Amino acid sequence: MLTPDGWIVLSILAGALAAFASGRLRPEIVAMSVVLALGLSGVTTPAAAFAGFGDPVVVTIACLLIVSAALERTGVAALSARLLLRAVGSREVALIVALMAVAGVLSGFMNLVGAAAILLPVAIAASRQAGISQSRLLMPLAIAARQGGSLTLIGKASNLIVSGLLVQAGYAPLSFFSFFPVGIAMLAASIIFMATLGRRLLPARMPEGAIPAAGPHQDLLEARRLSAPDESRPLRTAQVPYALLALGAVILSGATGVVPVSLAAVLAVGIVIIGGCVSAAEAPQVIDWPTIIVVGSLLPLGAALHTTGAAAAVAGAMLPLAGDAPFSVLAAICLATFVVGQFVPAIPTTILMAPIALSAATKLGVNPVPFMITVAAATSVTLLTPISHPVSMMVMVPGGYRFGDYARVGAPLALLLGVTLLAVVAAVWRF
């Protein structure tokens, strides 16, 4: 039975979902309103309401954005992408596969918005050289960047969030490659789909003009604060070793677990600043502060869902509908995450759904890891609307896409990815 505090938290949650879905307010304004509501209602203390801003997850995300900027500014990622594109030729299928493969791999090891932004001008240049409409390449690029975020722990913020929630609940943190079985399967399924059936669903539409500085919702999402990289950006040879060393430090620490990823990310920032990849003055400017505010503001809401028993109550209400079988509950959580994520950004969707998944696993007495991984991975399946993620919105204007284009391509692909996700989770993890 819900306590009065539980009802208050659920009311705050419902209000936040409605505000995110409406799109009338900036995400960071909605998130800060949640902090204010939690504190003023007395559900949490002021210290607890603001505790999310000191969470290691928030620090890690901010630092990885700086490292991503270093990789872009030194020309490392852009050079790698250009070399691969030159190698595959100008056939449309080959370009789709190559772009998706590069985008997926890059987004597994750096901020996925940054990975997509690095490849965006390269894809446009390739489409022009090959005489192909850029609308044929940009949506596959965005789809692959989103799926590649599930390859590693640092691929996207949702992965770090669910790992942090597991630690808070007394479980071991997820390893660097815990998500890899799901991520590689979803990336492969996406590439195969887009190279075959999906390619037939793409529009052949050539928008007028060059890459716009911002899309309709770019001011809300702030995909990144750097200017669009030029495909002819020179390689800054002197700074390249520092950028690679910083990336290697993060990957090695995550793979071995010797140093927490959050500390390794701070170390990586120090390396790129010392190496001149990004100056100390530029570092704060390349951070996507709206994202940091959203994460820091909503983490206390996830904690409140636990402490007030609201998450457990919601999970208890879901179980009779899904049955007592762990797999059916897992499927229901996957579906709920998918539905919410069509209109709510991935980070708040994860923060709101992960406590429910954790409570459901606890109530069933089963391993919570597959439930948490499902929530994080399901946020990459929300492909029916462009507002579901900054990467999807980033390609809308330069690709000349309409809302219907996303639904036409995204609906069958989302079904395929949902089935793939559940099948891999059931095969790899024991309940």
CSV table of C-alpha atoms in Angstrom, one decimal:
chain,number,residue,atom,x,y,z
A,1,MET,CA,0.0,0.0,0.0
A,2,LEU,CA,1.3,3.4,-0.9
A,3,THR,CA,2.2,5.8,1.8
A,4,PRO,CA,1.4,9.6,1.6
A,5,ASP,CA,5.0,10.2,0.6
A,6,GLY,CA,4.7,7.5,-2.1
A,7,TRP,CA,1.7,9.3,-3.6
A,8,ILE,CA,3.5,12.6,-3.6
A,9,VAL,CA,6.5,11.0,-5.4
A,10,LEU,CA,4.2,9.4,-8.0
A,11,SER,CA,2.4,12.7,-8.5
A,12,ILE,CA,5.8,14.4,-9.1
A,13,LEU,CA,6.7,11.6,-11.5
A,14,ALA,CA,3.5,11.9,-13.5
A,15,GLY,CA,3.9,15.7,-13.7
A,16,ALA,CA,7.5,15.3,-15.0
A,17,LEU,CA,6.4,12.7,-17.6
A,18,ALA,CA,3.6,15.0,-18.8
A,19,ALA,CA,5.9,18.0,-19.0
A,20,PHE,CA,8.6,16.1,-20.9
A,21,ALA,CA,6.1,14.7,-23.3
A,22,SER,CA,4.5,18.1,-24.1
A,23,GLY,CA,7.9,19.6,-25.1
A,24,ARG,CA,6.7,23.1,-24.0
A,25,LEU,CA,9.4,23.5,-21.4
A,26,ARG,CA,13.1,23.0,-21.7
A,27,PRO,CA,14.1,19.6,-20.2
A,28,GLU,CA,16.4,21.2,-17.6
A,29,ILE,CA,13.6,23.4,-16.4
A,30,VAL,CA,11.4,20.3,-15.9
A,31,ALA,CA,14.2,18.5,-14.1
A,32,MET,CA,14.9,21.4,-11.8
A,33,SER,CA,11.2,21.6,-11.0
A,34,VAL,CA,11.4,18.0,-9.8
A,35,VAL,CA,14.2,19.0,-7.4
A,36,LEU,CA,12.1,21.9,-6.1
A,37,ALA,CA,9.0,19.7,-5.7
A,38,LEU,CA,10.9,17.0,-3.8
A,39,GLY,CA,12.4,19.5,-1.4
A,40,LEU,CA,9.3,21.6,-0.9
A,41,SER,CA,7.0,18.6,-0.4
A,42,GLY,CA,9.2,17.3,2.4
A,43,VAL,CA,9.7,13.9,0.8
A,44,THR,CA,13.4,14.5,0.8
A,45,THR,CA,15.7,16.9,2.6
A,46,PRO,CA,17.3,19.7,0.6
A,47,ALA,CA,20.7,17.9,0.8
A,48,ALA,CA,19.1,14.7,-0.7
A,49,ALA,CA,17.3,16.7,-3.3
A,50,PHE,CA,20.6,18.2,-4.6
A,51,ALA,CA,22.6,15.0,-4.0
A,52,GLY,CA,22.4,14.0,-7.7
A,53,PHE,CA,24.8,16.7,-8.7
A,54,GLY,CA,27.6,15.1,-6.7
A,55,ASP,CA,26.9,11.6,-8.1
A,56,PRO,CA,29.8,9.9,-9.9
A,57,VAL,CA,27.5,9.3,-12.9
A,58,VAL,CA,27.1,13.1,-13.4
A,59,VAL,CA,30.9,13.7,-13.2
A,60,THR,CA,31.6,10.8,-15.6
A,61,ILE,CA,29.2,12.1,-18.2
A,62,ALA,CA,30.6,15.6,-18.1
A,63,CYS,CA,34.2,14.4,-18.4
A,64,LEU,CA,33.4,12.1,-21.3
A,65,LEU,CA,31.9,15.0,-23.2
A,66,ILE,CA,35.2,16.8,-22.9
A,67,VAL,CA,37.2,13.7,-24.0
A,68,SER,CA,34.8,13.4,-27.0
A,69,ALA,CA,35.5,17.0,-27.9
A,70,ALA,CA,39.2,16.2,-27.8
A,71,LEU,CA,38.9,13.3,-30.2
A,72,GLU,CA,36.9,15.5,-32.6
A,73,ARG,CA,39.2,18.5,-32.4
A,74,THR,CA,42.4,16.6,-32.9
A,75,GLY,CA,40.9,15.0,-36.0
A,76,VAL,CA,41.3,11.4,-34.8
A,77,ALA,CA,37.7,10.3,-35.2
A,78,ALA,CA,37.1,12.2,-38.4
A,79,LEU,CA,40.3,10.8,-40.0
A,80,SER,CA,39.3,7.2,-39.1
A,81,ALA,CA,35.8,7.7,-40.7
A,82,ARG,CA,37.2,9.3,-43.9
A,83,LEU,CA,39.7,6.5,-44.4
A,84,LEU,CA,37.0,3.8,-44.1
A,85,LEU,CA,34.6,5.7,-46.4
A,86,ARG,CA,37.3,6.0,-49.1
A,87,ALA,CA,37.9,2.2,-48.8
A,88,VAL,CA,34.3,1.1,-49.5
A,89,GLY,CA,33.6,3.1,-52.6
A,90,SER,CA,30.4,4.9,-53.6
A,91,ARG,CA,27.7,2.2,-53.6
A,92,GLU,CA,24.8,3.1,-51.5
A,93,VAL,CA,24.6,-0.2,-49.6
A,94,ALA,CA,28.3,-0.1,-48.9
A,95,LEU,CA,28.1,3.4,-47.6
A,96,ILE,CA,25.2,2.6,-45.4
A,97,VAL,CA,27.0,-0.4,-43.9
A,98,ALA,CA,30.3,1.4,-43.5
A,99,LEU,CA,28.8,4.5,-41.9
A,100,MET,CA,26.6,2.4,-39.5
A,101,ALA,CA,29.6,0.3,-38.5
A,102,VAL,CA,31.8,3.3,-37.8
A,103,ALA,CA,29.1,5.2,-36.0
A,104,GLY,CA,28.2,2.1,-33.9
A,105,VAL,CA,31.8,1.5,-32.8
A,106,LEU,CA,32.6,5.1,-32.1
A,107,SER,CA,29.5,5.6,-30.0
A,108,GLY,CA,30.5,2.6,-27.9
A,109,PHE,CA,33.6,4.3,-26.7
A,110,MET,CA,32.7,8.0,-26.8
A,111,ASN,CA,29.6,10.1,-26.3
A,112,LEU,CA,27.1,8.9,-28.9
A,113,VAL,CA,25.9,12.4,-29.8
A,114,GLY,CA,29.6,13.4,-30.4
A,115,ALA,CA,30.1,10.3,-32.5
A,116,ALA,CA,27.1,11.1,-34.7
A,117,ALA,CA,28.1,14.8,-34.9
A,118,ILE,CA,31.6,13.8,-36.1
A,119,LEU,CA,30.3,11.6,-38.9
A,120,LEU,CA,27.4,13.9,-40.0
A,121,PRO,CA,29.5,16.1,-42.3
A,122,VAL,CA,31.4,13.1,-43.5
A,123,ALA,CA,28.2,11.4,-44.5
A,124,ILE,CA,26.9,14.5,-46.3
A,125,ALA,CA,30.2,14.9,-48.2
A,126,ALA,CA,30.1,11.2,-49.2
A,127,SER,CA,26.5,11.5,-50.4
A,128,ARG,CA,27.4,14.4,-52.6
A,129,GLN,CA,30.5,12.7,-54.1
A,130,ALA,CA,28.5,9.5,-54.8
A,131,GLY,CA,25.5,11.4,-56.2
A,132,ILE,CA,23.2,9.9,-53.5
A,133,SER,CA,20.5,11.8,-51.6
A,134,GLN,CA,21.8,12.5,-48.0
A,135,SER,CA,18.4,11.4,-46.7
A,136,ARG,CA,19.5,7.8,-47.7
A,137,LEU,CA,22.5,7.9,-45.3
A,138,LEU,CA,21.8,10.2,-42.3
A,139,MET,CA,19.0,8.2,-40.6
A,140,PRO,CA,21.0,4.9,-40.8
A,141,LEU,CA,23.9,6.9,-39.2
A,142,ALA,CA,21.7,8.1,-36.4
A,143,ILE,CA,20.2,4.6,-35.8
A,144,ALA,CA,23.6,3.0,-35.6
A,145,ALA,CA,25.0,5.6,-33.2
A,146,ARG,CA,22.1,4.9,-30.8
A,147,GLN,CA,22.6,1.2,-30.9
A,148,GLY,CA,26.3,1.4,-30.6
A,149,GLY,CA,25.8,3.2,-27.2
A,150,SER,CA,24.9,-0.3,-25.8
A,151,LEU,CA,28.3,-1.8,-26.7
A,152,THR,CA,30.1,-0.6,-23.5
A,153,LEU,CA,29.4,0.8,-20.1
A,154,ILE,CA,30.5,4.3,-21.1
A,155,GLY,CA,28.6,4.2,-24.5
A,156,LYS,CA,25.7,6.2,-23.1
A,157,ALA,CA,24.5,7.8,-19.9
A,158,SER,CA,21.7,5.2,-19.4
A,159,ASN,CA,24.3,2.4,-18.9
A,160,LEU,CA,26.1,4.4,-16.2
A,161,ILE,CA,22.9,5.2,-14.5
A,162,VAL,CA,21.6,1.6,-14.2
A,163,SER,CA,25.0,0.5,-13.0
A,164,GLY,CA,25.0,3.2,-10.3
A,165,LEU,CA,21.5,2.2,-9.2
A,166,LEU,CA,22.7,-1.4,-8.8
A,167,VAL,CA,25.5,-0.3,-6.6
A,168,GLN,CA,23.2,1.9,-4.5
A,169,ALA,CA,21.0,-1.2,-4.0
A,170,GLY,CA,24.0,-3.3,-2.8
A,171,TYR,CA,24.8,-5.1,-6.0
A,172,ALA,CA,28.1,-5.2,-7.9
A,173,PRO,CA,28.6,-2.6,-10.6
A,174,LEU,CA,28.3,-3.7,-14.2
A,175,SER,CA,31.6,-4.3,-16.0
A,176,PHE,CA,32.8,-2.4,-19.0
A,177,PHE,CA,31.6,-5.0,-21.4
A,178,SER,CA,28.4,-6.1,-19.6
A,179,PHE,CA,26.2,-4.6,-22.3
A,180,PHE,CA,28.3,-6.0,-25.2
A,181,PRO,CA,26.2,-9.1,-26.0
A,182,VAL,CA,23.0,-6.9,-26.3
A,183,GLY,CA,24.8,-4.0,-28.0
A,184,ILE,CA,26.5,-6.0,-30.7
A,185,ALA,CA,23.3,-8.0,-31.5
A,186,MET,CA,21.2,-4.8,-31.8
A,187,LEU,CA,23.8,-3.0,-33.9
A,188,ALA,CA,24.1,-6.0,-36.2
A,189,ALA,CA,20.4,-6.3,-36.5
A,190,SER,CA,20.1,-2.6,-37.3
A,191,ILE,CA,22.8,-2.8,-40.0
A,192,ILE,CA,21.2,-5.8,-41.7
A,193,PHE,CA,17.8,-4.3,-41.6
A,194,MET,CA,18.9,-0.9,-43.0
A,195,ALA,CA,20.9,-2.5,-45.7
A,196,THR,CA,17.9,-4.6,-46.9
A,197,LEU,CA,14.3,-3.7,-46.0
A,198,GLY,CA,15.0,-0.5,-44.2
A,199,ARG,CA,16.8,1.0,-47.2
A,200,ARG,CA,13.6,0.6,-49.2
A,201,LEU,CA,11.7,2.6,-46.6
A,202,LEU,CA,14.0,5.6,-46.6
A,203,PRO,CA,13.0,8.7,-48.5
A,204,ALA,CA,15.0,10.0,-51.4
A,205,ARG,CA,14.8,13.6,-50.5
A,206,MET,CA,17.5,16.2,-51.0
A,207,PRO,CA,17.1,19.2,-48.8
A,208,GLU,CA,18.1,22.6,-50.0
A,209,GLY,CA,21.2,24.4,-48.6
A,210,ALA,CA,24.0,23.3,-46.3
A,211,ILE,CA,23.9,21.9,-42.8
A,212,PRO,CA,21.8,24.2,-40.7
A,213,ALA,CA,23.2,25.4,-37.4
A,214,ALA,CA,20.3,24.0,-35.5
A,215,GLY,CA,17.2,21.9,-35.9
A,216,PRO,CA,13.7,22.7,-34.6
A,217,HIS,CA,14.4,21.4,-31.2
A,218,GLN,CA,18.2,21.8,-31.2
A,219,ASP,CA,18.0,24.7,-28.8
A,220,LEU,CA,16.3,22.4,-26.3
A,221,LEU,CA,18.5,19.4,-26.8
A,222,GLU,CA,21.8,21.1,-27.5
A,223,ALA,CA,23.3,18.1,-29.2
A,224,ARG,CA,26.7,19.5,-28.8
A,225,ARG,CA,28.2,23.0,-28.3
A,226,LEU,CA,30.9,22.7,-30.9
A,227,SER,CA,30.7,23.9,-34.5
A,228,ALA,CA,30.1,21.2,-37.1
A,229,PRO,CA,33.4,19.6,-38.0
A,230,ASP,CA,34.7,20.0,-41.5
A,231,GLU,CA,35.5,16.8,-43.4
A,232,SER,CA,38.9,18.3,-44.3
A,233,ARG,CA,39.8,19.1,-40.7
A,234,PRO,CA,43.6,18.6,-40.4
A,235,LEU,CA,45.1,16.1,-38.0
A,236,ARG,CA,46.7,17.8,-35.1
A,237,THR,CA,49.6,15.4,-34.9
A,238,ALA,CA,51.2,16.8,-31.7
A,239,GLN,CA,47.9,16.4,-29.7
A,240,VAL,CA,46.8,13.0,-31.1
A,241,PRO,CA,48.8,10.9,-28.6
A,242,TYR,CA,47.2,12.7,-25.7
A,243,ALA,CA,43.7,12.2,-27.1
A,244,LEU,CA,44.4,8.5,-27.6
A,245,LEU,CA,46.0,8.1,-24.2
A,246,ALA,CA,42.9,9.7,-22.6
A,247,LEU,CA,40.6,7.4,-24.4
A,248,GLY,CA,42.7,4.4,-23.6
A,249,ALA,CA,42.8,5.3,-19.9
A,250,VAL,CA,39.0,5.4,-19.8
A,251,ILE,CA,38.6,2.1,-21.7
A,252,LEU,CA,41.3,0.3,-19.7
A,253,SER,CA,39.9,1.4,-16.3
A,254,GLY,CA,36.4,0.3,-17.3
A,255,ALA,CA,37.6,-3.0,-18.7
A,256,THR,CA,39.8,-3.9,-15.7
A,257,GLY,CA,37.9,-2.3,-12.8
A,258,VAL,CA,41.2,-1.2,-11.2
A,259,VAL,CA,40.2,2.4,-11.2
A,260,PRO,CA,36.5,3.6,-11.1
A,261,VAL,CA,35.4,4.9,-14.4
A,262,SER,CA,34.5,8.3,-12.8
A,263,LEU,CA,38.1,8.8,-11.6
A,264,ALA,CA,39.5,7.6,-14.9
A,265,ALA,CA,37.3,10.1,-16.7
A,266,VAL,CA,38.6,12.9,-14.6
A,267,LEU,CA,42.2,11.7,-15.3
A,268,ALA,CA,41.4,11.6,-19.0
A,269,VAL,CA,40.2,15.2,-18.9
A,270,GLY,CA,43.5,16.2,-17.3
A,271,ILE,CA,45.4,14.4,-20.0
A,272,VAL,CA,43.6,16.2,-22.9
A,273,ILE,CA,44.0,19.6,-21.2
A,274,ILE,CA,47.7,19.1,-20.6
A,275,GLY,CA,48.2,17.8,-24.1
A,276,GLY,CA,46.5,20.9,-25.6
A,277,CYS,CA,43.6,19.0,-27.2
A,278,VAL,CA,41.1,21.1,-25.3
A,279,SER,CA,42.1,24.2,-23.3
A,280,ALA,CA,41.1,24.6,-19.7
A,281,ALA,CA,38.9,27.6,-20.7
A,282,GLU,CA,37.2,25.5,-23.5
A,283,ALA,CA,36.5,22.5,-21.4
A,284,PRO,CA,33.4,23.8,-19.6
A,285,GLN,CA,32.1,25.1,-23.0
A,286,VAL,CA,32.0,21.7,-24.6
A,287,ILE,CA,30.0,20.1,-21.8
A,288,ASP,CA,26.3,19.7,-22.6
A,289,TRP,CA,25.1,21.4,-19.4
A,290,PRO,CA,21.3,20.8,-20.0
A,291,THR,CA,22.1,17.0,-19.9
A,292,ILE,CA,24.1,17.4,-16.7
A,293,ILE,CA,21.3,19.3,-15.1
A,294,VAL,CA,18.7,16.8,-16.2
A,295,VAL,CA,20.7,13.8,-14.8
A,296,GLY,CA,21.7,15.5,-11.6
A,297,SER,CA,18.1,16.7,-10.9
A,298,LEU,CA,16.3,13.4,-11.7
A,299,LEU,CA,18.6,11.0,-9.8
A,300,PRO,CA,17.1,12.0,-6.5
A,301,LEU,CA,13.6,11.2,-7.9
A,302,GLY,CA,14.8,7.7,-8.6
A,303,ALA,CA,16.1,7.4,-5.1
A,304,ALA,CA,12.8,8.7,-3.7
A,305,LEU,CA,10.8,6.1,-5.7
A,306,HIS,CA,12.8,3.5,-3.8
A,307,THR,CA,12.8,5.0,-0.3
A,308,THR,CA,9.0,5.8,-0.3
A,309,GLY,CA,8.1,2.4,-1.6
A,310,ALA,CA,6.5,3.9,-4.7
A,311,ALA,CA,8.6,1.9,-7.1
A,312,ALA,CA,7.8,-1.3,-5.3
A,313,ALA,CA,4.1,-0.5,-5.4
A,314,VAL,CA,4.2,0.2,-9.1
A,315,ALA,CA,6.1,-3.0,-9.7
A,316,GLY,CA,3.6,-4.9,-7.6
A,317,ALA,CA,0.8,-3.5,-9.8
A,318,MET,CA,2.5,-4.5,-12.9
A,319,LEU,CA,3.2,-8.1,-11.9
A,320,PRO,CA,-0.4,-9.4,-12.0
A,321,LEU,CA,-0.7,-8.0,-15.6
A,322,ALA,CA,2.5,-9.6,-16.7
A,323,GLY,CA,2.2,-12.8,-14.7
A,324,ASP,CA,4.7,-14.4,-12.4
A,325,ALA,CA,7.2,-15.5,-15.1
A,326,PRO,CA,10.3,-13.4,-15.0
A,327,PHE,CA,10.5,-13.3,-18.8
A,328,SER,CA,7.0,-11.9,-19.2
A,329,VAL,CA,7.7,-9.2,-16.5
A,330,LEU,CA,11.0,-8.4,-18.3
A,331,ALA,CA,9.0,-8.0,-21.6
A,332,ALA,CA,6.5,-5.8,-19.9
A,333,ILE,CA,9.2,-3.5,-18.5
A,334,CYS,CA,10.9,-3.4,-22.0
A,335,LEU,CA,7.5,-2.4,-23.5
A,336,ALA,CA,6.9,0.3,-20.9
A,337,THR,CA,10.4,1.7,-21.4
A,338,PHE,CA,9.8,1.8,-25.1
A,339,VAL,CA,6.5,3.6,-24.8
A,340,VAL,CA,7.7,6.2,-22.3
A,341,GLY,CA,10.9,6.8,-24.3
A,342,GLN,CA,9.1,7.8,-27.4
A,343,PHE,CA,8.3,11.2,-25.8
A,344,VAL,CA,10.6,11.4,-22.8
A,345,PRO,CA,14.4,11.7,-23.2
A,346,ALA,CA,16.5,8.6,-22.7
A,347,ILE,CA,18.1,9.8,-19.5
A,348,PRO,CA,15.0,10.6,-17.5
A,349,THR,CA,13.3,7.5,-19.0
A,350,THR,CA,16.1,5.4,-17.5
A,351,ILE,CA,16.0,7.1,-14.2
A,352,LEU,CA,12.3,6.7,-13.9
A,353,MET,CA,12.0,3.1,-15.2
A,354,ALA,CA,15.1,1.5,-13.6
A,355,PRO,CA,13.9,1.7,-10.0
A,356,ILE,CA,10.7,-0.1,-11.2
A,357,ALA,CA,12.7,-2.8,-12.9
A,358,LEU,CA,14.9,-3.2,-9.8
A,359,SER,CA,11.9,-3.5,-7.5
A,360,ALA,CA,10.2,-6.0,-9.9
A,361,ALA,CA,13.3,-8.2,-9.9
A,362,THR,CA,13.5,-8.0,-6.1
A,363,LYS,CA,9.8,-8.9,-5.7
A,364,LEU,CA,10.3,-11.9,-8.0
A,365,GLY,CA,13.5,-12.9,-6.2
A,366,VAL,CA,15.6,-13.0,-9.4
A,367,ASN,CA,18.8,-11.5,-10.7
A,368,PRO,CA,18.2,-7.8,-11.3
A,369,VAL,CA,21.0,-7.4,-13.8
A,370,PRO,CA,19.1,-8.5,-16.9
A,371,PHE,CA,16.2,-6.2,-15.9
A,372,MET,CA,18.5,-3.2,-15.6
A,373,ILE,CA,20.3,-3.9,-18.8
A,374,THR,CA,17.0,-4.3,-20.6
A,375,VAL,CA,15.9,-0.8,-19.4
A,376,ALA,CA,19.1,0.8,-20.5
A,377,ALA,CA,19.1,-1.0,-23.9
A,378,ALA,CA,15.4,-0.3,-24.5
A,379,THR,CA,16.0,3.4,-24.5
A,380,SER,CA,17.9,2.8,-27.9
A,381,VAL,CA,14.8,1.2,-29.4
A,382,THR,CA,12.7,4.4,-29.2
A,383,LEU,CA,12.9,5.2,-33.0
A,384,LEU,CA,9.4,6.2,-33.9
A,385,THR,CA,9.8,9.9,-33.3
A,386,PRO,CA,12.7,12.4,-33.7
A,387,ILE,CA,12.1,13.9,-30.3
A,388,SER,CA,13.1,10.7,-28.5
A,389,HIS,CA,16.9,11.5,-28.7
A,390,PRO,CA,19.2,14.4,-29.7
A,391,VAL,CA,20.8,12.2,-32.4
A,392,SER,CA,17.5,11.5,-34.1
A,393,MET,CA,16.7,15.2,-34.1
A,394,MET,CA,20.2,16.1,-35.3
A,395,VAL,CA,19.7,14.5,-38.7
A,396,MET,CA,16.1,15.6,-39.2
A,397,VAL,CA,16.8,18.9,-41.0
A,398,PRO,CA,19.9,18.0,-43.0
A,399,GLY,CA,18.3,14.8,-44.0
A,400,GLY,CA,15.0,16.5,-45.0
A,401,TYR,CA,13.1,14.1,-42.9
A,402,ARG,CA,9.5,14.4,-41.7
A,403,PHE,CA,7.9,12.8,-38.6
A,404,GLY,CA,6.3,10.1,-40.7
A,405,ASP,CA,9.7,9.0,-42.0
A,406,TYR,CA,10.8,8.1,-38.5
A,407,ALA,CA,7.7,6.0,-37.9
A,408,ARG,CA,7.9,4.3,-41.3
A,409,VAL,CA,11.4,3.1,-40.7
A,410,GLY,CA,11.4,3.0,-36.9
A,411,ALA,CA,8.3,0.8,-36.4
A,412,PRO,CA,9.5,-2.4,-38.0
A,413,LEU,CA,13.1,-1.8,-36.8
A,414,ALA,CA,11.9,-1.3,-33.2
A,415,LEU,CA,9.9,-4.5,-33.3
A,416,LEU,CA,13.0,-6.3,-34.6
A,417,LEU,CA,15.3,-4.7,-32.0
A,418,GLY,CA,12.8,-5.4,-29.2
A,419,VAL,CA,12.7,-9.1,-30.0
A,420,THR,CA,16.5,-9.2,-30.4
A,421,LEU,CA,17.0,-7.5,-27.0
A,422,LEU,CA,14.7,-9.9,-25.1
A,423,ALA,CA,16.1,-12.9,-26.9
A,424,VAL,CA,19.8,-12.0,-26.1
A,425,VAL,CA,19.0,-11.1,-22.5
A,426,ALA,CA,17.2,-14.4,-21.9
A,427,ALA,CA,20.1,-16.3,-23.5
A,428,VAL,CA,23.0,-14.6,-21.8
A,429,TRP,CA,21.7,-13.9,-18.2
A,430,ARG,CA,20.1,-16.3,-15.8
A,431,PHE,CA,17.1,-15.1,-13.9
